XYZ file of C-alpha atoms in Angstrom:
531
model
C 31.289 63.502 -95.284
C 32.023 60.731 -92.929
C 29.559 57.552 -93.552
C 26.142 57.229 -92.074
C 26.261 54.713 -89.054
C 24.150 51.424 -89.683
C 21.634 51.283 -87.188
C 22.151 48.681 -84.263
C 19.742 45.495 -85.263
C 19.039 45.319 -81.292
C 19.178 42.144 -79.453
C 17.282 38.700 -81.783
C 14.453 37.690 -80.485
C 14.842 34.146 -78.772
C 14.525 31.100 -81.216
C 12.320 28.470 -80.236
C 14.249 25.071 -79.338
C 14.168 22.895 -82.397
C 11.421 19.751 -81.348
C 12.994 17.085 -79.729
C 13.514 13.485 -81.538
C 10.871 11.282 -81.440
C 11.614 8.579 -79.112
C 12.357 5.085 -79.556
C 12.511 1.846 -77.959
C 15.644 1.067 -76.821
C 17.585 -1.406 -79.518
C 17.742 -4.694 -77.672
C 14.710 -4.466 -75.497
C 11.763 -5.818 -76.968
C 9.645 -8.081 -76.139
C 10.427 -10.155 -78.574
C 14.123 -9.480 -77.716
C 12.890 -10.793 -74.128
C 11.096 -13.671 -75.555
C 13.617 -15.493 -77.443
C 16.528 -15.088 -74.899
C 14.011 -16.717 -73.034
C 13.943 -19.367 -75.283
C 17.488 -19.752 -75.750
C 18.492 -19.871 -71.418
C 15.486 -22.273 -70.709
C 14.768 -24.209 -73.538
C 12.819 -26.962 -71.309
C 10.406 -24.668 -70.272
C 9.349 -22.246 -73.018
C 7.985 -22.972 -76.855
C 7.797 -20.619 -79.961
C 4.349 -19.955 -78.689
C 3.857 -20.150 -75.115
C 5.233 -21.458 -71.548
C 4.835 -24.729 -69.666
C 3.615 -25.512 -66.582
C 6.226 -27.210 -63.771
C 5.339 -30.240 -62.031
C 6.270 -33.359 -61.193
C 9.894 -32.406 -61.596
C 8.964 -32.094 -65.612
C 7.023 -28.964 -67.887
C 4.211 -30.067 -69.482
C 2.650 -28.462 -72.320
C -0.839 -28.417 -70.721
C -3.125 -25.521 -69.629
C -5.254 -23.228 -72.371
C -2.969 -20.414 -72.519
C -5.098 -17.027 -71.869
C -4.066 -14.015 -74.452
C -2.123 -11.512 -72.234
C -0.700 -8.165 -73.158
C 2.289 -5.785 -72.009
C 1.382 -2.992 -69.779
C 3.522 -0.790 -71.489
C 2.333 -0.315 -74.655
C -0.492 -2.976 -75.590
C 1.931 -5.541 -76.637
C 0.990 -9.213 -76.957
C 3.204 -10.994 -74.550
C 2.590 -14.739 -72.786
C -0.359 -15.701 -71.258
C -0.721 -17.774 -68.495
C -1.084 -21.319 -69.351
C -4.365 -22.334 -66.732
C -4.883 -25.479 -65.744
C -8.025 -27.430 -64.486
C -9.122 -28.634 -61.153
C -7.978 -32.203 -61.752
C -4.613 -31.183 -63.138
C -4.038 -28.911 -59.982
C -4.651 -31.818 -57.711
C -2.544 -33.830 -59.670
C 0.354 -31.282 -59.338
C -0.373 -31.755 -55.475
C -0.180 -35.127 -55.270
C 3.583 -35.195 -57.427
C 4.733 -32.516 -55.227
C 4.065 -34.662 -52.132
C 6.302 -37.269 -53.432
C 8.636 -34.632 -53.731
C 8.124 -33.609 -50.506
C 8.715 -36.572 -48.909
C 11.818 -37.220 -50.984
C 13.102 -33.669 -50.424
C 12.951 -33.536 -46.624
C 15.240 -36.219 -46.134
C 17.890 -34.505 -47.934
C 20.908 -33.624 -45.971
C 21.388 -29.691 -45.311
C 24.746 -29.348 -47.186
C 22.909 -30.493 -50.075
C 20.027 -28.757 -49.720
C 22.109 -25.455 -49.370
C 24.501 -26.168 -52.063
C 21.424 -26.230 -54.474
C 19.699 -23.415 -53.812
C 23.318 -21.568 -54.057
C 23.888 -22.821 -57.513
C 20.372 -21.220 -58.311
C 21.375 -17.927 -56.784
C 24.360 -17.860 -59.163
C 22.389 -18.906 -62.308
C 19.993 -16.147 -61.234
C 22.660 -13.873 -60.734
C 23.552 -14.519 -64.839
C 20.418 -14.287 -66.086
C 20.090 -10.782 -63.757
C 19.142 -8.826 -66.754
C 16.839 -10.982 -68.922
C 14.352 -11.599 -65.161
C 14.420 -7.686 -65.205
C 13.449 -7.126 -68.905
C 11.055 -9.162 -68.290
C 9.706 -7.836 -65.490
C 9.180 -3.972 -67.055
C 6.965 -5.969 -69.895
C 4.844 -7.936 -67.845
C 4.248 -6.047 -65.157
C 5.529 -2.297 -65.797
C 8.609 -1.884 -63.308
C 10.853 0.679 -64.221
C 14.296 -0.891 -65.282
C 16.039 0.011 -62.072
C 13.039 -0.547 -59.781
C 13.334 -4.087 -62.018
C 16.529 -4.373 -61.085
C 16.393 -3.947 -57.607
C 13.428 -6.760 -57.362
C 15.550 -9.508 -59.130
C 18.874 -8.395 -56.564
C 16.834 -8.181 -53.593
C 15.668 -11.629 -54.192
C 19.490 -12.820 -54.928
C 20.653 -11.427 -51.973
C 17.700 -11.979 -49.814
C 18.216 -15.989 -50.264
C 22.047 -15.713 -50.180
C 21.522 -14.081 -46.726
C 19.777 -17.171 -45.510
C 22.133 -19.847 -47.123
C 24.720 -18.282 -44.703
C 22.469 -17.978 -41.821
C 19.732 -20.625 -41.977
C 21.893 -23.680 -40.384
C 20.907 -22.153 -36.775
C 17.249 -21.056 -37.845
C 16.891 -25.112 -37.820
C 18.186 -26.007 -34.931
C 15.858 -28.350 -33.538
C 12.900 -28.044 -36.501
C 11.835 -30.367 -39.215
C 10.328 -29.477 -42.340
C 6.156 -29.766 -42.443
C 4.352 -32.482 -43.061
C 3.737 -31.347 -46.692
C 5.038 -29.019 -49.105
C 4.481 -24.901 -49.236
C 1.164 -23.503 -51.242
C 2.356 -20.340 -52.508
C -0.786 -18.001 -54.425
C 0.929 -14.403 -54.659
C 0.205 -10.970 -56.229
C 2.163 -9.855 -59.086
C 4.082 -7.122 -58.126
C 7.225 -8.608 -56.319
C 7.882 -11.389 -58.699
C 11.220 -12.100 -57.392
C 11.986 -10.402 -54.043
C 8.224 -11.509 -52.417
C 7.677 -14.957 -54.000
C 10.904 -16.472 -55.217
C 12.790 -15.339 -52.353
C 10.115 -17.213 -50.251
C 10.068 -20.600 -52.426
C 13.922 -20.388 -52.236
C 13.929 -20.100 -48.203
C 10.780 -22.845 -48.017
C 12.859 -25.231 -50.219
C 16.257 -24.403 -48.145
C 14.179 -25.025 -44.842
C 13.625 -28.772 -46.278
C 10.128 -28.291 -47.919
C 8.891 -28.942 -51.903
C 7.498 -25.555 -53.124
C 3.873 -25.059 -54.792
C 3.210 -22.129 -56.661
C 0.366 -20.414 -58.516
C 1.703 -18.012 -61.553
C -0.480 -14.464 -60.845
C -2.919 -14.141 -63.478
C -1.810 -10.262 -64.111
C 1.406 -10.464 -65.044
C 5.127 -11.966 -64.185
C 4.914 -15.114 -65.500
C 7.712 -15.557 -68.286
C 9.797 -13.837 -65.355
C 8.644 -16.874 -62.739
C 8.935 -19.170 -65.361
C 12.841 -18.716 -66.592
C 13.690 -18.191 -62.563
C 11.626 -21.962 -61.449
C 13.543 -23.413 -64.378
C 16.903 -22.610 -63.478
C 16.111 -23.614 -59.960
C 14.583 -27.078 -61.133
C 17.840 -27.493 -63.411
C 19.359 -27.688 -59.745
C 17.630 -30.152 -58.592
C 15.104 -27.731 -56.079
C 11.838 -29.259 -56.083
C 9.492 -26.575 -57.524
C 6.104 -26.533 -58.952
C 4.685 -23.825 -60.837
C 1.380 -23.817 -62.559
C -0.883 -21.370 -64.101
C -5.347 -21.250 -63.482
C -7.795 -19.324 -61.903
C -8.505 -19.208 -58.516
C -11.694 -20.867 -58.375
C -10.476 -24.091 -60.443
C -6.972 -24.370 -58.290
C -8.091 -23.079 -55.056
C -9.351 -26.473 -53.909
C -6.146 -28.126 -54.419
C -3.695 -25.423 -53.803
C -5.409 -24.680 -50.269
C -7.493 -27.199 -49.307
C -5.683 -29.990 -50.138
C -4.677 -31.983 -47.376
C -1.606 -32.980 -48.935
C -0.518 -29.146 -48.377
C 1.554 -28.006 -45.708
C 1.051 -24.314 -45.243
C -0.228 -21.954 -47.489
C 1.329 -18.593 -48.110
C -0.412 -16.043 -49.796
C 0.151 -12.716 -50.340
C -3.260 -10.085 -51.707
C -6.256 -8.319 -51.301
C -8.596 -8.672 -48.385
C -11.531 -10.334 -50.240
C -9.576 -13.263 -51.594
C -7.213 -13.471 -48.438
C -10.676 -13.826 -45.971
C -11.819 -16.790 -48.683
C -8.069 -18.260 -47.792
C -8.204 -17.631 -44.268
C -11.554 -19.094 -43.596
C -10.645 -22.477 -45.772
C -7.172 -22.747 -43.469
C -9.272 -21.960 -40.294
C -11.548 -24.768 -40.800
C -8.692 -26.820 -41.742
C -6.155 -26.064 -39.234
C -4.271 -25.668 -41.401
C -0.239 -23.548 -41.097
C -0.794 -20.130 -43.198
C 0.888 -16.756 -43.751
C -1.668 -14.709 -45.360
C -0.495 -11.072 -46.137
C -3.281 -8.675 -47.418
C -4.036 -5.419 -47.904
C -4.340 -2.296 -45.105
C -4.262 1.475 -45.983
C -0.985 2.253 -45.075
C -0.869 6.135 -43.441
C 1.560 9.072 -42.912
C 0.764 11.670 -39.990
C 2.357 14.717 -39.738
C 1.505 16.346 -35.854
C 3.767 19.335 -34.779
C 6.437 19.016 -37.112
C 8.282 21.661 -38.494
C 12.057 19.988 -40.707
C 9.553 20.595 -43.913
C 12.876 20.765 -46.365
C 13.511 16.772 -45.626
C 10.192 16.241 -46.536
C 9.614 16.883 -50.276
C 12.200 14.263 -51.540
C 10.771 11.333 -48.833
C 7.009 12.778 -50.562
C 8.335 11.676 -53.861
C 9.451 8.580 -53.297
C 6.358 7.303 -51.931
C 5.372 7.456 -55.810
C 7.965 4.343 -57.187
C 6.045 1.970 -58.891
C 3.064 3.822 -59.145
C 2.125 3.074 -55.174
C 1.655 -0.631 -56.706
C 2.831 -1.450 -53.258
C 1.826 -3.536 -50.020
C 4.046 -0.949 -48.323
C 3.193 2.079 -50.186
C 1.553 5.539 -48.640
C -1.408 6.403 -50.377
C -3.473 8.370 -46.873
C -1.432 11.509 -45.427
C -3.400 13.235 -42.194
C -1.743 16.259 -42.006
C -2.509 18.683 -39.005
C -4.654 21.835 -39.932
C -2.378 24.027 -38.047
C 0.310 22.837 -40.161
C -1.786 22.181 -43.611
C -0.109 25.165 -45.639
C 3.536 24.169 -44.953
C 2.345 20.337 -45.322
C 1.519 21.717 -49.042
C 4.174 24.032 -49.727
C 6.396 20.659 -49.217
C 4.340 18.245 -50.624
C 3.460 19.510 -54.286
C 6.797 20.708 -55.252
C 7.357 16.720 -54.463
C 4.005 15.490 -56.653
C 4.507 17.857 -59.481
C 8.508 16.363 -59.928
C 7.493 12.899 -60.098
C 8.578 11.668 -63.933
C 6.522 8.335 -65.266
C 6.388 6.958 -68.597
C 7.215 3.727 -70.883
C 10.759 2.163 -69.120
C 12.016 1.256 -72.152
C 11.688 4.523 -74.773
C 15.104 6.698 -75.645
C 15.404 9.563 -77.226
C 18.590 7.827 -78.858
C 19.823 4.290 -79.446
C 22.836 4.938 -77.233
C 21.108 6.883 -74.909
C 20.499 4.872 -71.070
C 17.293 3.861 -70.160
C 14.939 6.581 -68.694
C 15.094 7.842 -64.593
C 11.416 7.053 -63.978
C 9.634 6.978 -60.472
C 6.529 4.490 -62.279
C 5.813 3.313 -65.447
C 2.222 1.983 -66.039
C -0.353 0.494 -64.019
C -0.411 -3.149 -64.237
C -3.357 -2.738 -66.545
C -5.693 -0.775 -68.603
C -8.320 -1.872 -66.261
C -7.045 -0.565 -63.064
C -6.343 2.934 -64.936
C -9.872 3.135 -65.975
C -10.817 2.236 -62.268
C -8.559 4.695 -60.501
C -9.929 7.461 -63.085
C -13.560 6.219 -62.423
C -13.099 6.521 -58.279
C -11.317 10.063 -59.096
C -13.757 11.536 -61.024
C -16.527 9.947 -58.659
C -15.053 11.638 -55.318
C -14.613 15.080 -57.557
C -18.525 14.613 -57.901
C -19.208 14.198 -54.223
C -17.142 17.078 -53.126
C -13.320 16.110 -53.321
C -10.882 19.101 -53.639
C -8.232 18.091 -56.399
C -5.349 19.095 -55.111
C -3.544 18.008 -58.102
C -4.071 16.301 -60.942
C -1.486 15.352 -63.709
C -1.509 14.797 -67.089
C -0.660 11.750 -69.524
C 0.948 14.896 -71.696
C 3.370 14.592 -68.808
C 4.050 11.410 -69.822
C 7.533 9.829 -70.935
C 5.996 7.951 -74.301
C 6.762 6.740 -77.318
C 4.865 8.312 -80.569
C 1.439 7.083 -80.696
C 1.742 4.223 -78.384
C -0.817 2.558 -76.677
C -0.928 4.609 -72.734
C -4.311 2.934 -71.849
C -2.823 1.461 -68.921
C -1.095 4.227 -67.441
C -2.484 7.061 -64.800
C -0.920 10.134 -63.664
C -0.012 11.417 -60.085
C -3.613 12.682 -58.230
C -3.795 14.013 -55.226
C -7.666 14.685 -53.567
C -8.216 16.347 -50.383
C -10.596 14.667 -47.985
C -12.609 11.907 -50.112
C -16.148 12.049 -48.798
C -17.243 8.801 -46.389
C -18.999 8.105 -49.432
C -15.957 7.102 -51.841
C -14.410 4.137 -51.706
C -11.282 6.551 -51.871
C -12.044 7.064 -47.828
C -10.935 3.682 -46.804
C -9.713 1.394 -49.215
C -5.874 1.571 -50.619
C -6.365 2.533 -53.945
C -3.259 0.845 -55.235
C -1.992 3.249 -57.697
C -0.295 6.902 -57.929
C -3.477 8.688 -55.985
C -3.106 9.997 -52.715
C -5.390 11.244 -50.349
C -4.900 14.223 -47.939
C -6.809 14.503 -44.725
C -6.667 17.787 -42.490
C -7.191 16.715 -38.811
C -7.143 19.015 -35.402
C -7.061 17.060 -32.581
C -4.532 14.156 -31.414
C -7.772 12.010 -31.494
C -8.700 12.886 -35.037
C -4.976 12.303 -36.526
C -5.095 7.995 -34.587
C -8.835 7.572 -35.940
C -7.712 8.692 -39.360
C -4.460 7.202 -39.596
C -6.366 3.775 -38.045
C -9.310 3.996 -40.890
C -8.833 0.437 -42.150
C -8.589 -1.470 -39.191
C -4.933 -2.525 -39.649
C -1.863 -1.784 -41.630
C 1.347 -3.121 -42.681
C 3.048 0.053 -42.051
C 2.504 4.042 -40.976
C 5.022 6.740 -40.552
C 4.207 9.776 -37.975
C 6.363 12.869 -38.823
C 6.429 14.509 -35.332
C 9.480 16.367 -34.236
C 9.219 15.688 -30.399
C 10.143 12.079 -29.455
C 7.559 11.393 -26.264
C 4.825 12.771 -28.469
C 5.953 10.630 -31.089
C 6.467 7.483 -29.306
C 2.924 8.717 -27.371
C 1.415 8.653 -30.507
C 2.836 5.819 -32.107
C 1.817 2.955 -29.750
C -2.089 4.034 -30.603
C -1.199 3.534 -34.543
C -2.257 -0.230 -35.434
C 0.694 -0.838 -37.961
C 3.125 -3.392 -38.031
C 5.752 -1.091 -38.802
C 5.918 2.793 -37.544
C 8.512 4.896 -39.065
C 9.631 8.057 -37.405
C 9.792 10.695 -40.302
C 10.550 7.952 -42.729
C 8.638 5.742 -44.676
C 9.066 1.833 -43.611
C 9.699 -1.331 -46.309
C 8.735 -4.672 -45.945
C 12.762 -5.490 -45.252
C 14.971 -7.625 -45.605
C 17.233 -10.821 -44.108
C 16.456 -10.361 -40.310
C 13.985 -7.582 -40.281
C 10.420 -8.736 -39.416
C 7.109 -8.649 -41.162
C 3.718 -8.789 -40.352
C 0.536 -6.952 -40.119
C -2.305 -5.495 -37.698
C -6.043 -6.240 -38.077
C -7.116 -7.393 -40.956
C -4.032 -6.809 -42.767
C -2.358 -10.157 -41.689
C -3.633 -13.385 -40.635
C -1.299 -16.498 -39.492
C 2.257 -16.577 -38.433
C 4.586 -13.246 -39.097
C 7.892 -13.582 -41.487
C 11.038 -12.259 -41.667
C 14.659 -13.443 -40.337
C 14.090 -16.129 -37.982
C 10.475 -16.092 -38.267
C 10.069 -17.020 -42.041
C 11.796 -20.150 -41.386
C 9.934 -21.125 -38.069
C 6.964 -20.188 -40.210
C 7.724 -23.001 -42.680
C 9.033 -25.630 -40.550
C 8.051 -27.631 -36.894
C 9.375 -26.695 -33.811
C 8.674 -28.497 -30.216
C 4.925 -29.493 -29.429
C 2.944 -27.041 -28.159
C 4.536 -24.297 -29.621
C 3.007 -20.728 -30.112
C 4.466 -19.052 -33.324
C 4.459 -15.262 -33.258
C 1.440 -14.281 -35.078
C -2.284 -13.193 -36.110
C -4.268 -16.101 -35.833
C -7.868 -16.762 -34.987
C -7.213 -17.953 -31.051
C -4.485 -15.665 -30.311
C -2.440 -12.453 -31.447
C 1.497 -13.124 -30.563
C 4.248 -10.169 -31.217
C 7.773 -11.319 -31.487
């Protein structure tokens, strides 16, 4: 008898996927990693224990340092060492000798200083951006791109600059410089480098949130060249009197919200005093009778690097009704792939750093805000279009994620929520149905000036039509727009920019004297001037 068959065992059932490592932090990244390469590339300027304040060509140990922790994970870092009043004004004074001194400095000099900065930038390049993603979040390759943009930025003028001067003289007094923290490198020491190549000494306040080891290591390699810099640490109250009113100051340059810039601008108004103050607008992207929806998801996503912590960031879309369903179809495949997390955890030690479009917030505080001004507009009638999770999250085990926020997305925030008309300044955007041409301009002009604003309109007259109604520095046709670079311009509308426009040619006019009776391009009280 020929042997019973076995019976088939039929196909296995599928095996779950065995739980992935737990991450770590990459070997070589820590803060205190960070910290004492720090220590070893600009001795001068840090201790064990803290970081000096620049003045006077010299650090000085003075200033009560302020406890500070990382964004990432909770992770004491460096705290701004804050000065008093009467220090400030005595960093004033010093940089006015320097100043005076500085101006009278032949050009080839001048330019051969700042380019021996670029190139000690250039091999510290790493070490700014490490410690950049631990004071104020950045991705490493958004990190990276700060401390290059600033490199090249600068190396962009050396070459070109010699013309820009033609017939100009440095101010009477050195550069005030009181930025946010976001841009570090590419916003403020790109601009101190330019001021100090244009013939003027350079003032500037540390931000209180975050980047100052980064400033710090960057001013000292920069002083090592002989570039007369002054950085100091304090709050606004106790250095405001001396970094703006001053009259030993020059021009002031600042760069933040609305509330502090209108304290700024009515201090240099009374003073006559030069300024470039860049604040805050909510920046907006229409979308009127267009129809190339498959180039719009990946352009959607992008408007999510760095967590919106942007001056030129998207956070209002005004979509047409007509068009609202394709507008989504696009536009959540694009929210739903964004990836954020902590910069610096691997899976494994040899693994690269992580992809990530944002990392945290810059801190705990404006997560709990941004979560507070959700949950408030879901209260008074907001549709969530989407809201993520921090399970989506890129972590580390059990680390501290206090400060970060997923991507949001709320349709139509009531008049009522601050969500309506203020840029929120974080990874929530807000979605606006409109149906007439006249709806789409009054949304898209809600805050009374804006950096930038992109219209997504596939018919050129109607976009051009359109476009000259937008009040926005910068209007991109189906693209987002960037602050740029080398001899693109800057500026704002409205109350988004007050005193004289930067960029190329301008940024040096901007810092220097030209003939008498000259009109810069600009925002300022008696007159508006386009380039």
């Amino acid at each position: 008898m020929a042997p019973t068959p076995e019976p088939h065992p039929g196909p296995r059932p599928p095996q779950p996927a065995p739980p992935a490592p737990p991450r770590t932090l990459k070997p070589g990244t820590s803060w205190s990693d960070a910290w004492r390469r720090s220590l070893t590339a600009a001795p001068e300027a840090f201790r064990d224990d803290r970081v000096l304040n620049l003045w006077a060509a010299d650090w000085h140990p003075d200033g009560a340092p302020l406890p500070a922790t990382s964004p990432l994970d909770g992770t004491s870092v460096a705290g701004p060492p804050r000065l008093d009043a009467d220090a400030a004004r005595h960093a004033v004074r010093a940089a006015l000798d320097q100043h005076r001194g500085w101006r009278h400095v032949p050009f080839p000099e001048r330019k051969a200083r700042v380019s021996a900065t670029l190139d000690a930038l250039t091999e510290h390049r790493e070490l700014l951006a490490l410690l950049l993603v631990w004071e104020i979040g950045k991705p490493w390759k958004l990190a990276q791109a700060d401390v290059d943009r600033a490199i090249d930025g600068v190396r962009w003028y050396v070459a070109e600059i010699a013309r820009m001067l033609a017939d100009r003289t440095p101010l009477p007094g050195p550069v005030s410089n009181i930025a946010s923290w976001n841009y570090p490198m590419s916003v403020l020491v790109h601009a101190m480098l330019v001021q100090a190549l244009a013939g003027n000494a350079v003032i500037a306040k540390t931000p209180t949130d975050g980047g100052l080891a980064c400033l710090t290591l960057a001013c000292a390699l920069a002083a090592r060249e002989g570039v007369p810099l002054t950085l100091v640490s304090g709050g606004g109250r106790e250095l405001s009197p001396a970094l703006v009113r001053s009259p030993e100051i020059g021009c002031v340059s600042f760069v933040g919200g609305r509330d502090t810039g209108a304290r700024v601008a009515v201090d240099v108004a009374d003073l006559g005093k030069r300024h470039i103050l860049e604040q805050e607008g909510l920046n907006t992207w229409g979308i009127w009778d267009h129809t190339d929806w498959p180039s719009l998801t990946p352009l959607l996503r992008k408007t999510f690097d760095y967590a919106k912590q942007r001056c030129t960031a998207y956070p209002r879309f005004v979509v047409q009704r007509a068009a609202f369903a394709d507008f989504l179809a696009a536009y959540l495949p694009a929210v739903r792939g964004v990836r954020f997390g902590h910069p610096l955890a691997v899976a494994a030690p040899d693994d690269p750093l992580p992809e990530l479009d944002f990392g945290p917030l810059i801190n705990a505080a404006k997560a709990k805000e941004l979560a507070d001004l959700t949950t408030e507009a879901i209260s008074r009638g907001t549709v969530p279009l989407h809201r993520g999770t921090l399970d989506d999250g890129h972590f580390l085990p059990s680390q501290d994620t206090s400060a970060y926020f997923p991507p949001t997305a709320l349709l139509s925030p009531p008049p009522s929520s601050p969500l309506h008309y203020a840029e929120p300044f974080g990874p929530v955007d807000t979605i606006v149905p409109v149906d007439t041409e006249a709806e789409l301009l009054a949304a898209m002009n809600a805050s009374n000036g804006a950096l930038v604003a992109t219209l997504s309109c596939d018919d050129q007259d109607t976009y051009e039509r359109l476009a000259s109604q937008i009040r926005a520095f910068k209007i991109g046709h189906g693209t987002p727009r960037s602050r740029g670079d080398r001899d693109e311009l800057f500026g704002g509308f409205g109350n988004s920019w007050r005193g004289a426009f930067v960029g190329g040619d301008l940024l040096v006019h901007a810092v220097t004297e030209g003939p008498p009776g000259e009109r810069l391009p600009g925002n300022f009280p008696d007159y508006h001037l386009m380039p």
